[in-house]
């Protein structure tokens, strides 16, 4: 039986080590980005005939009283803080993807809306904001009547 040389280059072992280091670097980068509050919470924005609706992903650890929603020009701003209520030391985590702390999200609203008539509901961690649209006065339907 041949003896393995511990100093011999092992490409599989090197690849696994590189992957682990890259994963840690990405996680650290995401923690930094999350602290800056860029894309949390993720949102869906859709429109109905008379409104624009914004729906967030479930926000674990967030209470309705810790969320603020405001409009500035055509930007909807969702800000707040989600709290980690688990008492688990950082060193105990094997994998960590959930983000906690302060957040702010700006969503550009592509339609004219009545911000003063907005409605917001919070259910099961999901925030749903309904913004009534302002009818476009520059476009009107013109009735066609048959010529006599």
Short mmCIF file of C-alpha atoms in Angstrom, two decimals:
data_model
loop_
_atom_site.label_atom_id
_atom_site.label_comp_id
_atom_site.label_asym_id
_atom_site.label_seq_id
_atom_site.Cartn_x
_atom_site.Cartn_y
_atom_site.Cartn_z
CA UNK A 1 0.00 0.00 0.00
CA UNK A 2 1.34 3.44 -0.87
CA UNK A 3 1.61 6.09 1.79
CA UNK A 4 -0.06 9.48 1.20
CA UNK A 5 2.20 12.51 1.30
CA UNK A 6 0.47 15.14 3.52
CA UNK A 7 2.24 17.95 1.60
CA UNK A 8 1.04 16.74 -1.80
CA UNK A 9 -1.30 19.07 -3.67
CA UNK A 10 -4.89 17.83 -3.50
CA UNK A 11 -7.09 19.75 -5.97
CA UNK A 12 -10.36 18.57 -4.42
CA UNK A 13 -9.28 19.64 -0.94
CA UNK A 14 -8.11 23.00 -2.32
CA UNK A 15 -11.38 23.52 -4.16
CA UNK A 16 -13.43 22.77 -1.03
CA UNK A 17 -11.27 25.19 0.97
CA UNK A 18 -11.65 27.88 -1.70
CA UNK A 19 -15.44 27.36 -1.80
CA UNK A 20 -15.66 27.67 2.00
CA UNK A 21 -13.60 30.86 1.97
CA UNK A 22 -15.72 32.37 -0.82
CA UNK A 23 -18.92 31.47 1.01
CA UNK A 24 -17.66 33.19 4.16
CA UNK A 25 -16.61 36.28 2.17
CA UNK A 26 -20.01 36.52 0.45
CA UNK A 27 -21.84 36.08 3.77
CA UNK A 28 -19.71 38.81 5.33
CA UNK A 29 -20.42 41.07 2.35
CA UNK A 30 -24.15 40.41 2.62
CA UNK A 31 -24.06 41.25 6.32
CA UNK A 32 -22.39 44.55 5.44
CA UNK A 33 -24.92 45.29 2.70
CA UNK A 34 -27.81 44.26 4.96
CA UNK A 35 -26.57 46.68 7.59
CA UNK A 36 -26.82 49.43 4.99
CA UNK A 37 -30.43 48.51 4.27
CA UNK A 38 -30.50 48.14 0.50
CA UNK A 39 -32.87 45.48 -0.76
CA UNK A 40 -34.65 44.28 2.35
CA UNK A 41 -37.48 43.61 2.31
CA UNK A 42 -37.90 42.17 -1.17
CA UNK A 43 -41.09 43.45 -2.79
CA UNK A 44 -43.55 42.70 -5.56
CA UNK A 45 -45.14 45.73 -7.23
CA UNK A 46 -48.20 45.26 -9.40
CA UNK A 47 -51.15 47.30 -10.58
CA UNK A 48 -54.87 46.81 -10.75
CA UNK A 49 -57.30 48.94 -12.73
CA UNK A 50 -57.38 51.59 -10.00
CA UNK A 51 -54.29 51.14 -7.80
CA UNK A 52 -50.63 50.21 -7.46
CA UNK A 53 -49.99 47.49 -4.87
CA UNK A 54 -46.69 46.83 -3.09
CA UNK A 55 -46.33 43.55 -1.19
CA UNK A 56 -43.26 42.68 0.88
CA UNK A 57 -41.73 39.35 1.65
CA UNK A 58 -42.47 38.09 5.19
CA UNK A 59 -40.43 40.17 7.64
CA UNK A 60 -39.45 37.92 10.55
CA UNK A 61 -39.07 39.73 13.84
CA UNK A 62 -40.80 42.89 12.64
CA UNK A 63 -43.85 44.32 14.37
CA UNK A 64 -46.21 46.77 12.65
CA UNK A 65 -45.31 49.45 15.19
CA UNK A 66 -41.63 49.30 14.12
CA UNK A 67 -42.40 50.01 10.44
CA UNK A 68 -42.77 53.43 8.82
CA UNK A 69 -44.12 53.94 5.32
CA UNK A 70 -43.86 57.30 3.54
CA UNK A 71 -43.96 58.80 0.04
CA UNK A 72 -41.50 61.34 -1.32
CA UNK A 73 -42.33 62.39 -4.87
CA UNK A 74 -42.66 59.07 -6.75
CA UNK A 75 -40.68 57.04 -4.19
CA UNK A 76 -42.30 54.82 -1.58
CA UNK A 77 -40.06 54.40 1.47
CA UNK A 78 -40.43 51.42 3.79
CA UNK A 79 -38.23 51.59 6.88
CA UNK A 80 -38.10 49.96 10.25
CA UNK A 81 -36.29 47.44 12.39
CA UNK A 82 -36.59 43.70 12.80
CA UNK A 83 -35.43 42.18 16.07
CA UNK A 84 -33.82 38.78 16.57
CA UNK A 85 -35.60 37.46 19.65
CA UNK A 86 -33.49 34.30 19.87
CA UNK A 87 -30.69 34.25 22.40
CA UNK A 88 -28.19 32.32 20.27
CA UNK A 89 -24.52 33.39 20.29
CA UNK A 90 -23.00 34.14 16.88
CA UNK A 91 -20.47 31.36 17.37
CA UNK A 92 -23.26 28.75 17.63
CA UNK A 93 -24.60 29.34 14.11
CA UNK A 94 -23.63 26.79 11.47
CA UNK A 95 -25.38 28.78 8.72
CA UNK A 96 -27.01 32.18 8.96
CA UNK A 97 -29.09 33.89 6.28
CA UNK A 98 -31.77 35.78 8.22
CA UNK A 99 -31.07 39.48 8.64
CA UNK A 100 -31.93 41.56 11.66
CA UNK A 101 -31.53 45.23 12.44
CA UNK A 102 -32.61 48.50 10.86
CA UNK A 103 -33.68 48.54 7.25
CA UNK A 104 -34.91 50.99 4.64
CA UNK A 105 -36.20 50.23 1.18
CA UNK A 106 -37.04 52.74 -1.53
CA UNK A 107 -39.42 51.64 -4.28
CA UNK A 108 -39.95 53.87 -7.32
CA UNK A 109 -43.65 53.97 -8.15
CA UNK A 110 -44.06 54.16 -11.95
CA UNK A 111 -47.59 55.62 -11.87
CA UNK A 112 -49.15 58.79 -10.48
CA UNK A 113 -50.80 57.87 -7.17
CA UNK A 114 -52.75 59.50 -4.36
CA UNK A 115 -50.37 59.07 -1.43
CA UNK A 116 -52.85 60.73 0.93
CA UNK A 117 -55.31 57.88 0.27
CA UNK A 118 -52.82 55.03 0.72
CA UNK A 119 -53.72 52.01 2.83
CA UNK A 120 -51.26 49.64 4.52
CA UNK A 121 -52.00 46.25 6.06
CA UNK A 122 -49.65 43.94 7.96
CA UNK A 123 -50.58 40.26 8.17
CA UNK A 124 -48.34 37.28 9.01
CA UNK A 125 -45.26 39.47 8.59
CA UNK A 126 -46.25 40.62 5.09
CA UNK A 127 -46.84 44.33 4.51
CA UNK A 128 -49.28 45.20 1.71
CA UNK A 129 -49.55 48.83 0.63
CA UNK A 130 -52.28 49.96 -1.75
CA UNK A 131 -51.84 53.29 -3.53
CA UNK A 132 -54.89 54.54 -5.50
CA UNK A 133 -53.90 55.70 -8.97
CA UNK A 134 -54.64 59.20 -10.25
CA UNK A 135 -56.55 58.85 -13.52
CA UNK A 136 -54.54 60.07 -16.49
CA UNK A 137 -56.40 63.21 -17.58
CA UNK A 138 -54.47 63.40 -20.85
CA UNK A 139 -56.14 60.26 -22.18
CA UNK A 140 -59.88 60.02 -22.59
CA UNK A 141 -62.14 57.57 -24.30
CA UNK A 142 -64.07 59.21 -27.12
CA UNK A 143 -67.40 57.66 -27.97
CA UNK A 144 -67.96 56.94 -31.64
CA UNK A 145 -71.47 57.52 -32.90
CA UNK A 146 -72.68 56.27 -36.24
CA UNK A 147 -73.01 58.90 -38.95
CA UNK A 148 -76.53 59.56 -40.24
#
